[in-house]
Coordinates of C-alpha atoms and ligand atoms in Angstrom, one line a residue:
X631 CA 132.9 114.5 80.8
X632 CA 130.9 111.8 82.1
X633 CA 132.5 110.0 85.5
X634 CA 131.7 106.5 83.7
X635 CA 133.4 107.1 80.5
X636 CA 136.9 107.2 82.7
X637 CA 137.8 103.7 83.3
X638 CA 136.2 102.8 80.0
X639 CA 138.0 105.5 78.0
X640 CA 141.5 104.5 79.5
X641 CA 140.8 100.8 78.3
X642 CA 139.7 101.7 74.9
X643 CA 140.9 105.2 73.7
X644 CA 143.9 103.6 71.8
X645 CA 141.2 101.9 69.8
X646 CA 137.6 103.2 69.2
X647 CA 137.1 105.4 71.6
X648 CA 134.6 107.5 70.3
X649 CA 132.3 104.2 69.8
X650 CA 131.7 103.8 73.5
X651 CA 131.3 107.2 74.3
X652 CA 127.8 108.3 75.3
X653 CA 127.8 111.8 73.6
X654 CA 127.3 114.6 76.4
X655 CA 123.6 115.8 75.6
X656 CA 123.1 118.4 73.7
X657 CA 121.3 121.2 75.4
X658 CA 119.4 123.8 74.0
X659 CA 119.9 126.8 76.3
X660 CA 118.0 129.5 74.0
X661 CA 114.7 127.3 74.4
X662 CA 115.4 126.8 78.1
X663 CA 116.1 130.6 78.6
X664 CA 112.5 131.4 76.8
X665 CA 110.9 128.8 79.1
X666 CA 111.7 130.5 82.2
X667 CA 110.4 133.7 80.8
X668 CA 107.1 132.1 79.7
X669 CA 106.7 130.5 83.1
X670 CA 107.6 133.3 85.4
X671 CA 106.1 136.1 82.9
X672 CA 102.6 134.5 81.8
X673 CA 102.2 131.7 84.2
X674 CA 98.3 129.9 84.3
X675 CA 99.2 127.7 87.1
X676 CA 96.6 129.8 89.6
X677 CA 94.1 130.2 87.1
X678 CA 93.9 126.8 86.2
X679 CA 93.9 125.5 89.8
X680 CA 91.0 127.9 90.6
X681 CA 89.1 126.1 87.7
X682 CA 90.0 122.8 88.8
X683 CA 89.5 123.3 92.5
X684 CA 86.9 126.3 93.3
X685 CA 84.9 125.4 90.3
X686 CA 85.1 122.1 89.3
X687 CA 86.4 120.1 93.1
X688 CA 85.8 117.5 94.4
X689 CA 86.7 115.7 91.1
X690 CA 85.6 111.8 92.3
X691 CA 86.2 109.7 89.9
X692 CA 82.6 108.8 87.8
X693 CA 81.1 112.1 89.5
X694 CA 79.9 115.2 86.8
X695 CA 82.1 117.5 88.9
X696 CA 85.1 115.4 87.1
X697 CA 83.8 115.2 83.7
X698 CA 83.3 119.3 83.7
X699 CA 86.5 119.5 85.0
X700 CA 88.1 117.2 82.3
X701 CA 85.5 119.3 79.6
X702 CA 87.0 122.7 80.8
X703 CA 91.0 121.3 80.3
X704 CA 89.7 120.4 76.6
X705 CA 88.4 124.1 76.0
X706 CA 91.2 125.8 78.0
X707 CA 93.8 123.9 76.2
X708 CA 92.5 124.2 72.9
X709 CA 92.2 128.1 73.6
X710 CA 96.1 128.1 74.3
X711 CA 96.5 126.0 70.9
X712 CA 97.3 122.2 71.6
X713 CA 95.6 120.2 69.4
X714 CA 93.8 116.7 69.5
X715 CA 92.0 117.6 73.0
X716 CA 89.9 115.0 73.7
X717 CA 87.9 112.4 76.3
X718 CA 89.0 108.7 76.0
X719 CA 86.8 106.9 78.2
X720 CA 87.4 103.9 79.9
X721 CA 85.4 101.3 82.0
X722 CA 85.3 102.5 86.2
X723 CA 82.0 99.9 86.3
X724 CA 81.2 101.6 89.3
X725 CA 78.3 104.3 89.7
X726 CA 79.3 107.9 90.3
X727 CA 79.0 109.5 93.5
X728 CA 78.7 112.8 95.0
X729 CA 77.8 114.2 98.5
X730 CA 75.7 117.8 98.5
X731 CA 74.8 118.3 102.2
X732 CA 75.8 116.9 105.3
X733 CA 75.5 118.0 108.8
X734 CA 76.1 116.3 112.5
X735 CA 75.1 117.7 115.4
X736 CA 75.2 116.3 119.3
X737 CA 71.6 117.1 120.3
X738 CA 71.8 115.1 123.7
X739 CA 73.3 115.3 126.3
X740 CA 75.0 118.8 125.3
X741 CA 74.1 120.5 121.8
X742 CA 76.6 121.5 119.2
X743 CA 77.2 121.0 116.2
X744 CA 80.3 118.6 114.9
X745 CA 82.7 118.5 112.2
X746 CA 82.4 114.9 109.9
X747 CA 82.4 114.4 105.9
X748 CA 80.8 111.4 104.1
X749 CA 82.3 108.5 103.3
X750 CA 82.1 108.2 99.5
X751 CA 79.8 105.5 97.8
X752 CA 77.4 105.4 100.7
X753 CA 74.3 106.4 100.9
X754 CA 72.8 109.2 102.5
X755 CA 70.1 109.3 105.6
X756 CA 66.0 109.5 104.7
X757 CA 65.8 113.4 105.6
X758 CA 67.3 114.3 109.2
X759 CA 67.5 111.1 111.9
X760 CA 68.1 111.1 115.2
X761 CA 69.4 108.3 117.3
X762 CA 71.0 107.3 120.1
X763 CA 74.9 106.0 119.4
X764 CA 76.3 103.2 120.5
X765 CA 80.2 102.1 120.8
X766 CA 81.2 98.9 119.0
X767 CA 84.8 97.9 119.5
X768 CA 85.2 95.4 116.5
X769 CA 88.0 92.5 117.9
X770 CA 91.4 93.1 116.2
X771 CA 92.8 89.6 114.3
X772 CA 89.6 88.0 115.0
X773 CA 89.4 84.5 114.7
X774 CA 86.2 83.5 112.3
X775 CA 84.5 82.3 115.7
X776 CA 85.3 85.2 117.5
X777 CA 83.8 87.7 114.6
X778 CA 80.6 85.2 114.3
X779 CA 80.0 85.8 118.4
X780 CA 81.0 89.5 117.9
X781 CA 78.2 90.3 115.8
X782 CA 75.6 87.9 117.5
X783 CA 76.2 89.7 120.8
X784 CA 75.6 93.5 119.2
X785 CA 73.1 92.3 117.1
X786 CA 70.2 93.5 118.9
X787 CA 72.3 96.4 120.1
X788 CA 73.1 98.5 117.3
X789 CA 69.1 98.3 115.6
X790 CA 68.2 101.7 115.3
X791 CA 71.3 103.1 116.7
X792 CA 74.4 105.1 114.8
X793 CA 77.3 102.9 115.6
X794 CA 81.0 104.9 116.3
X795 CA 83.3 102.1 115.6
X796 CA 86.4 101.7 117.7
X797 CA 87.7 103.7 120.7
X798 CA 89.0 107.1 119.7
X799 CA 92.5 107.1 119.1
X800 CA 95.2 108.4 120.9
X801 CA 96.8 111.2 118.7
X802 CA 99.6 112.5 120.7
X803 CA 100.3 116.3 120.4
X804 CA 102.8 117.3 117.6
X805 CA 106.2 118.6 119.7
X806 CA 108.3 118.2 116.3
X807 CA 107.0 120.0 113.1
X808 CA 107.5 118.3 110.1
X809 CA 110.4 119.6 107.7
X810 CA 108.7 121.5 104.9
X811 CA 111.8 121.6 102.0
X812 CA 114.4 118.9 101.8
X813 CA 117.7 120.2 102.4
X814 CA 120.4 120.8 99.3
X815 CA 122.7 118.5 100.5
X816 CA 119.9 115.4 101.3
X817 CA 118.5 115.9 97.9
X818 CA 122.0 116.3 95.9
X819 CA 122.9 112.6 97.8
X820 CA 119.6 111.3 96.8
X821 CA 120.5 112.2 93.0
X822 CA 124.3 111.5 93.3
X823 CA 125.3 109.4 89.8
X824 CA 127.9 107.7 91.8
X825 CA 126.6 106.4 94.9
X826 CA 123.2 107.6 95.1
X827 CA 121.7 107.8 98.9
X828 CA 118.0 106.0 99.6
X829 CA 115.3 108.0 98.3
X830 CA 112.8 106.5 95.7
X831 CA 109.9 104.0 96.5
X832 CA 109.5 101.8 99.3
X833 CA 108.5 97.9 98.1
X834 CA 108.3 95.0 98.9
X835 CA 105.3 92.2 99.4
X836 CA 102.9 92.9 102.1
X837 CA 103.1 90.8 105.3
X838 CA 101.4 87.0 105.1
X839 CA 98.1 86.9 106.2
X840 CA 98.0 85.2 109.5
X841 CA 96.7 81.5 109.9
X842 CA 93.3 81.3 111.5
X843 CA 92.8 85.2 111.4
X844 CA 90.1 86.6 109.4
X845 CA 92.1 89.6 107.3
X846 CA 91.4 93.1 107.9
X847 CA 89.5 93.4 104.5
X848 CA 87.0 91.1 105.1
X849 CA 86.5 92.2 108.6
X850 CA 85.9 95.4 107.3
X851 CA 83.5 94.0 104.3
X852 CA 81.4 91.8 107.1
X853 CA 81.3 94.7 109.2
X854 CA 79.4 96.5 106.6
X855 CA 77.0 93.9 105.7
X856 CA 76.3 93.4 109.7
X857 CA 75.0 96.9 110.5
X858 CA 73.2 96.9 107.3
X859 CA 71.3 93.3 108.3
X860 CA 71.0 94.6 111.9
X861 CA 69.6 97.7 111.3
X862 CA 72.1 100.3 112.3
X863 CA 70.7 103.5 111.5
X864 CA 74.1 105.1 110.9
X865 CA 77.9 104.8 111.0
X866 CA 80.7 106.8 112.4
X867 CA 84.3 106.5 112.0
X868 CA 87.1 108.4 113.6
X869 CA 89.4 110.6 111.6
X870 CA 92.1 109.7 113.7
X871 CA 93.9 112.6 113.3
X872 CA 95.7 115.9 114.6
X873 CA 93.5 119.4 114.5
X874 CA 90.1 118.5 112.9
X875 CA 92.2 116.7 109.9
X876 CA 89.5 114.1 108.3
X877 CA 90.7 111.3 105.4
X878 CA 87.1 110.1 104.4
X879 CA 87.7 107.1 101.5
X880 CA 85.1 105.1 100.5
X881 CA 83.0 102.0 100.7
X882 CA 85.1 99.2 99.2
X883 CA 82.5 97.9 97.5
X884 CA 81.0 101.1 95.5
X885 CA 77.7 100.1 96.1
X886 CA 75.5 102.3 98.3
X887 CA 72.9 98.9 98.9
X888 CA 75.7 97.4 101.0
X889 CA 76.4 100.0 103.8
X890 CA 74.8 102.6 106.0
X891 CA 74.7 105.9 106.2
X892 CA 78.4 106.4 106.9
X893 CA 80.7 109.6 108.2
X894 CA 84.0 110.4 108.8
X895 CA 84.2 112.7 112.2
X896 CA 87.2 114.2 113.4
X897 CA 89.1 112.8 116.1
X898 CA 88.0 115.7 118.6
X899 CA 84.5 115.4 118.2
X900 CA 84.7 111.4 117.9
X901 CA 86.9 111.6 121.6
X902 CA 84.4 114.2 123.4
X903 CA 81.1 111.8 122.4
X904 CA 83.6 108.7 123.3
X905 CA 84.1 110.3 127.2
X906 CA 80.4 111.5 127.6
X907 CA 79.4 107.7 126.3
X908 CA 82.2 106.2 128.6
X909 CA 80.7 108.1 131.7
X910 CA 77.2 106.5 131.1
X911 CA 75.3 109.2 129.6
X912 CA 73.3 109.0 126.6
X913 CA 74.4 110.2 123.6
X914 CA 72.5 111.0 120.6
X915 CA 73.4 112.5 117.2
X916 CA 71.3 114.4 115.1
X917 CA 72.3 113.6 111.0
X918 CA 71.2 115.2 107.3
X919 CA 73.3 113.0 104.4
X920 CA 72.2 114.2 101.0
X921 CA 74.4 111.6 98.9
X922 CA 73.7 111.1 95.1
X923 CA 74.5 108.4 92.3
X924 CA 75.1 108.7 89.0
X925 CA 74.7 105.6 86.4
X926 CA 76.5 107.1 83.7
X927 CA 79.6 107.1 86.4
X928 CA 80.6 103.6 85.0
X929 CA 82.2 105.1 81.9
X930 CA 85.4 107.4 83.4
X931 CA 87.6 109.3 80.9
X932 CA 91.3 110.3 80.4
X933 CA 91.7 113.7 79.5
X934 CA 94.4 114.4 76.6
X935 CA 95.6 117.1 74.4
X936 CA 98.6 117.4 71.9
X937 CA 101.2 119.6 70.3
X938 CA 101.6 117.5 66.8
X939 CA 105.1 116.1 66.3
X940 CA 107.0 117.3 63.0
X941 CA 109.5 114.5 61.4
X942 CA 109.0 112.0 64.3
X943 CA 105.3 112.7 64.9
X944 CA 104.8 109.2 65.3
X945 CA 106.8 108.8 68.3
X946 CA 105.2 110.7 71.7
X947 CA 106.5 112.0 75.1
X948 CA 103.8 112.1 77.1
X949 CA 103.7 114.1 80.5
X950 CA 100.7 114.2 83.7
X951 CA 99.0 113.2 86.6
X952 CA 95.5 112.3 87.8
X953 CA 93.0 115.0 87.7
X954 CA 90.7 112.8 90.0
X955 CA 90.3 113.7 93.8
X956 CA 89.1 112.4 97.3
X957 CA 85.7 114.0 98.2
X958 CA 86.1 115.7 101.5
X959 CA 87.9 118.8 99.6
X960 CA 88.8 120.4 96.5
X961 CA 91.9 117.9 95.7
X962 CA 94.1 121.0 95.2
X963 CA 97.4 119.4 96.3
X964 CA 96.1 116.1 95.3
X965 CA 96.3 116.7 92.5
X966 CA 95.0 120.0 90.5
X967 CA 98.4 121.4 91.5
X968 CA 100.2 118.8 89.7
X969 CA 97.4 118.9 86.7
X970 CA 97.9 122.8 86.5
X971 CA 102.0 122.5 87.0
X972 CA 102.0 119.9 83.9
X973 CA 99.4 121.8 81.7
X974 CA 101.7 124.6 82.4
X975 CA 104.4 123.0 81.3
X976 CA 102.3 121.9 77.7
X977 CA 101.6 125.3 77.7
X978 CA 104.6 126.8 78.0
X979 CA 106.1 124.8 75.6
X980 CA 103.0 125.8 73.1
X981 CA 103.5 129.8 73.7
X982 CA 107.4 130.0 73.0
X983 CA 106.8 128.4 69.7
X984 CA 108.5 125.1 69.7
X985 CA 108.1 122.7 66.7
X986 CA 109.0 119.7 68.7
X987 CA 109.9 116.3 65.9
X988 CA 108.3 113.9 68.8
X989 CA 104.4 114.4 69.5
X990 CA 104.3 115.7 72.8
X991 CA 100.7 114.5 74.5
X992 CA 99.6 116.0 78.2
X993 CA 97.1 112.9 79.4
X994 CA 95.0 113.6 83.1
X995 CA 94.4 110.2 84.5
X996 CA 91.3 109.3 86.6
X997 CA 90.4 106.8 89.0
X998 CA 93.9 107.0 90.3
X999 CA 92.8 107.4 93.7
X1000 CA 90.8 103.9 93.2
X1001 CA 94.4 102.1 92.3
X1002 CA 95.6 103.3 89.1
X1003 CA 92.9 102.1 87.2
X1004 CA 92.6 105.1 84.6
X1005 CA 96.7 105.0 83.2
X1006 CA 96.4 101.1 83.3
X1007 CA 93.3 101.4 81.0
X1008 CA 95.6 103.8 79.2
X1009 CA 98.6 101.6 78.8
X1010 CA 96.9 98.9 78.5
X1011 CA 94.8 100.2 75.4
X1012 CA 97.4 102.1 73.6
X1013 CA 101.0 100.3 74.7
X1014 CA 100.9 96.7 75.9
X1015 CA 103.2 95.0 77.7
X1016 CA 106.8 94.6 77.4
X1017 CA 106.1 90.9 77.4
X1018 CA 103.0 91.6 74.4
X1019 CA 103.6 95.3 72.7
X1020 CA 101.2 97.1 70.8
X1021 CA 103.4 99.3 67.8
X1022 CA 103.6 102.6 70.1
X1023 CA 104.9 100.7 72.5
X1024 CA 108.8 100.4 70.4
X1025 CA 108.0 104.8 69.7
X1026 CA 107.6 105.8 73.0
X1027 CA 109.8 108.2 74.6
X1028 CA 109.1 108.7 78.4
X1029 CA 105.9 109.7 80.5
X1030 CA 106.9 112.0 82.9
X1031 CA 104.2 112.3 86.7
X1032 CA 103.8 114.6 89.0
X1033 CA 101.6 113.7 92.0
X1034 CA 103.4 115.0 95.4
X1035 CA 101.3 118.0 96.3
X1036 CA 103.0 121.9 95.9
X1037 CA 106.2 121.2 96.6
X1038 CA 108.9 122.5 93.9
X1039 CA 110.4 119.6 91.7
X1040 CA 113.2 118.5 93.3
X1041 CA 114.5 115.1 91.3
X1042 CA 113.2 112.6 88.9
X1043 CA 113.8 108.8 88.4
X1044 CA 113.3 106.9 85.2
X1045 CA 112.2 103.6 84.7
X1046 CA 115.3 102.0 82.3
X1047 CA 118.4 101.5 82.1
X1048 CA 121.4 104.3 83.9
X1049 CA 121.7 105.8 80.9
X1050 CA 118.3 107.1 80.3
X1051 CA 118.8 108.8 84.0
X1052 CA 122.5 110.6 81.9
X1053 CA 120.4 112.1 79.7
X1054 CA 117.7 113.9 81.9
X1055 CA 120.5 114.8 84.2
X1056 CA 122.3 116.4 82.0
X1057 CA 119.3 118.4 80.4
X1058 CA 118.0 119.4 83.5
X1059 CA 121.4 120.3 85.3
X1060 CA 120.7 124.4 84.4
X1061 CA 118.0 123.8 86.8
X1062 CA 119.7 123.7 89.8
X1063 CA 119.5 127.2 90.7
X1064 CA 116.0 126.2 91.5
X1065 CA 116.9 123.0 93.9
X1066 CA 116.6 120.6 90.9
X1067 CA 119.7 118.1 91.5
X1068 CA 119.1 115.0 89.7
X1069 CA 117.8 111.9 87.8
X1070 CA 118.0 108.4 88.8
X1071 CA 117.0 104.9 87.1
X1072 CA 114.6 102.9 88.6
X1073 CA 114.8 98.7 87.2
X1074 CA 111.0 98.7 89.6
X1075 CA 108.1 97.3 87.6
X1076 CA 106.3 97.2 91.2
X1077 CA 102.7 99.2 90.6
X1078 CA 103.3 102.2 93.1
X1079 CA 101.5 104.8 94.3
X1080 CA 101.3 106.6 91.5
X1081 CA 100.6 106.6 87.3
X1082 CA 104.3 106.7 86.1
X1083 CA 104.3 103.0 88.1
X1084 CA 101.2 102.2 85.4
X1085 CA 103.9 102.9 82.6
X1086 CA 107.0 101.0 84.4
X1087 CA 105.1 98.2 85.1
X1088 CA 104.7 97.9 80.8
X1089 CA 108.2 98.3 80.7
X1090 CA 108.1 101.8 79.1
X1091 CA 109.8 104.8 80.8
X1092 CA 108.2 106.1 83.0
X1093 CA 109.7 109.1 85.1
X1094 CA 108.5 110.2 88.2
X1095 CA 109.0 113.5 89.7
X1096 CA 110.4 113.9 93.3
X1097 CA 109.0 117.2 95.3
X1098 CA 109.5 119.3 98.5
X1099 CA 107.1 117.9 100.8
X1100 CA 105.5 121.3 101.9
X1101 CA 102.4 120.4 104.2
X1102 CA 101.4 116.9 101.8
X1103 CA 101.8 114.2 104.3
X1104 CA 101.5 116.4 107.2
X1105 CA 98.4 118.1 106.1
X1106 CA 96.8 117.9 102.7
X1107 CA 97.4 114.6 101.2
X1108 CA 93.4 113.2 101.1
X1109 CA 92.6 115.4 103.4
X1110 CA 89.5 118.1 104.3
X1111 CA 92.2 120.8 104.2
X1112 CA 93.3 120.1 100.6
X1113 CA 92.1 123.5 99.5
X1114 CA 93.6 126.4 97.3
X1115 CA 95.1 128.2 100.1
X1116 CA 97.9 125.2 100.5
X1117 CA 99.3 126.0 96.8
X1118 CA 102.4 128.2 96.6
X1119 CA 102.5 129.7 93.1
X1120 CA 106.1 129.5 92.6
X1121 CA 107.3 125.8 93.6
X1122 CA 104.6 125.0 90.7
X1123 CA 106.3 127.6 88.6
X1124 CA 109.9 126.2 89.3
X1125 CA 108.4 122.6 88.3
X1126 CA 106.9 123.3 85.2
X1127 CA 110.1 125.2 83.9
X1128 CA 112.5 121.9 84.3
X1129 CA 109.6 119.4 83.4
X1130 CA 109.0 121.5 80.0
X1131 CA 112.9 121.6 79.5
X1132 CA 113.2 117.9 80.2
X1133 CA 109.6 117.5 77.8
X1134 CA 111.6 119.3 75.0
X1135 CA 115.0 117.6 75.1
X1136 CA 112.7 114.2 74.6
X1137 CA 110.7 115.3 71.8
X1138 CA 113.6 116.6 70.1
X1139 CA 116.6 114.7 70.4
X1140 CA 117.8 111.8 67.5
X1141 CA 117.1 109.0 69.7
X1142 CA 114.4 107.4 71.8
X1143 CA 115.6 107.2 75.4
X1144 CA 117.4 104.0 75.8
X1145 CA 115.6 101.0 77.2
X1146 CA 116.6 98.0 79.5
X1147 CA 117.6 95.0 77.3
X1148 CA 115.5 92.4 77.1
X1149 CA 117.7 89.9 79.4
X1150 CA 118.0 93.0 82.1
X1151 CA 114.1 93.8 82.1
X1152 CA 112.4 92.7 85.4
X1153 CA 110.2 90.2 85.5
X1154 CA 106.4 91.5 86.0
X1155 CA 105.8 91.3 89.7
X1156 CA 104.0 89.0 91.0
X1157 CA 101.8 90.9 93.6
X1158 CA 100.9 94.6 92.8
X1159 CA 100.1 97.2 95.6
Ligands
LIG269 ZN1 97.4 111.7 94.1

């Protein structure tokens, strides 16, 4: 029995109990026993990730390496038998981009060659330059005066030069290694009904802007514009990071006009050309960019594909993650692992048989990486608001992410009300022989880091999925290292077993999940990310 029911039941059993009881859900246990055959038997996850990484990666968002990707999930799902595979595009606006060469060597006052990658959206170098580099330390919290005098005292300096930004940082060795699983008991606390323990996303408002300081984005966006106006031949940033670990982003403004040749160089080779600079020698770089654009970029698609719904077709559980990736890898833990774990789950659900009532839809987002933008276009386009609903948005029945890197599925939380957390606990509760303890409601309509938050934010259940960290925030996450090789088969296994279970019990039980009522829903947030 259900802890809650126990104070209630004692008030009201002499009356009605039975019409305050919230039924224990009803678990089929034959379809969950033929799930963990299908996934440990016949499992795809590898062969899809191989597609998605080795053949298709990087996947940026507006780049042909994406489309082919999201072209091949069509086919490859069609082949297993989901229906309705399809392309919905949406409007990125911005150009797509892709890198195809890049190399950086110190040709003076030592030679060797140096590890960097491209930041994305800029353009590349007029066949191989050489230059002398230059250090600019750009004043933190400038003032507007201070910036203005900045840039007229470097003006003449960085013409013609490659310009490091900043002094290398200080990345202190690593005496601690990161925990890799989450304990039992931590995760069990996290996911206790009763009195659950932290866990779940941080909030919150970012920190007022200073008075009189110029804020970081527009130093950044000035920056750009000055080396462009001054001539700088090149840009280099530091990684900033332990062992050769490079996060290369993008320019903000996805237009390759407003910066220079740009790279991203590991924090080894940015401190060595740092101390030969600080000694007074000269330092210069030799550089080859190949970076192209593509127009057609501005139209970015969704990627979705169906098993039909039976008596309730109408109504869809929906389940995914972004197939979209940084540049400076193959996006394997970011994301393909999460694509490959949820079209496993589609799958699996597709090869035992099941005639589900609800239409059960896998959808692979893009431009995540960019902020969301291709589940808002989704939810926008086919739900609403809770404030201004579209008709699917009353016959939806949950969206379930994944977007954490390798790490087995280890808890979920719901967007709604504690009851819609009762019901996925209790049909994912055979799980935990594989470290799957729990569901919790979430009453945040905050945009997060992630596409469930696209589907909270509307109001509509949305249920992300908790993982083992593995080497994600240590290692992987939007990293150079996000390759293949950081994927361990059988955490994506153990996922895709209790996502397809919790998929199922959605699509086939009498109800919709319950939903806040309309006094208890949030009001939209004011601020997002
Ligand atoms: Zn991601």
């Amino acid at each position: 029995m259900n802890y809650r029911l126990i104070p209630v039941l004692t008030l009201t059993a002499l009356f009605s109990a039975t019409s305050v009881m919230v039924a224990q859900e009803k678990v089929d246990k034959d379809v969950q026993w033929k799930i963990r055959r299908e996934a440990t038997d016949n499992s795809q996850i590898l062969r899809t990730l191989h597609f998605l990484t080795d053949v298709y990666g990087p996947r940026l968002t507006g780049s042909p390496n994406l489309k082919a990707a999201q072209e091949w999930v069509v086919e490859e799902t069609a082949r297993w038998g989901l229906k309705n595979g399809k392309l919905e595009p949406w409007n990125f606006g911005h150009p797509g981009w892709v890198n195809e060469k890049l190399s950086v060597h110190v040709v003076s006052p030592v030679k060797d060659s140096l590890i960097a990658e491209a930041l994305a959206w800029t353009p590349g170098t007029t066949g191989t330059i050489t230059a002398q580099t230059v250090q600019l330390n750009v004043p933190s919290q400038p003032t507007k005066e201070v910036l203005a005098k900045f840039f007229d005292d470097n003006r003449a300096k960085v013409k013609g030069k490659i310009a490091m930004i900043g002094a290398p940082a200080a990345v202190p060795v690593t005496i601690l290694t990161p925990q890799k699983r989450r304990e039992d008991n931590d995760v069990r606390a996290q996911y206790d009904p009763v009195n659950p323990s932290g866990g779940g996303f941080p909030g919150g408002n970012p920190p007022a802007p200073t008075p009189g300081v110029v804020p970081a984005n527009q130093v950044a966006e000035q920056l750009d514009q000055f080396l462009v106006a001054a001539g700088a031949a090149a840009r280099v940033n530091d990684a900033g990071r332990e062992h050769g670990q490079i996060r290369a982003f993008n320019n903000r403004t996805f237009d390759v006009t407003k910066a220079v040749p740009t790279v991203v160089m590991r924090n080894e080779d940015y401190g060595r050309l740092s101390r030969l600079m600080a000694d007074g020698r000269t330092v210069e770089l030799e550089l080859t960019i190949v970076n192209k654009t593509y127009p057609e970029g501005a139209t970015a698609y969704n990627v979705v594909a169906e098993i039909p719904g039976t008596d309730k077709a109408d109504e869809v559980v929906m389940l995914g993650g972004h197939i979209d990736s940084w540049h400076s890898a193959t996006g394997a833990t970011d994301n393909a692992i999460g694509c490959a774990t949820m079209m496993e789950a589609i799958r699996i659900l597709q090869a035992i048989g099941v005639k589900p009532r609800r239409t059960i839809r896998l959808a692979l987002w893009s431009g995540e990486e960019q902020g969301l933008l291709g589940s808002q276009a989704y939810v926008k386009e086919h739900f609403g608001m809770v404030e201004n609903p579209k008709p699917a948005h009353a016959k939806f029945a949950g969206y379930f992410n994944i977007d954490s890197g390798t790490g087995r599925a280890r808890g979920m939380s719901v967007f709604g009300p504690p009851d819609a957390a009762k019901i996925l606990r209790e049909a994912t509760k055979p799980f935990e022989d594989n470290g799957f303890f729990g569901v919790n409601a979430t009453q945040s309509r905050r945009r997060g880091g992630t596409d469930s938050t696209s589907f909270n934010e509307a109001g509509l259940p949305g249920i992300g999925i908790q993982q083992d960290p593995i080497e994600y925030n240590s290692h992987t996450w939007h990293t150079n290292l996000d390759t293949y090789e950081r994927i361990i088969e059988r955490d994506a296994q153990q996922s895709a077993m209790v996502i397809a279970a919790a998929v199922y019990q959605l699509a086939m039980r009498d109800q919709l999940l319950p939903r806040l009522p309309k006094d208890k829903m949030p009001a939209l947030p004011t601020t997002t990310q």
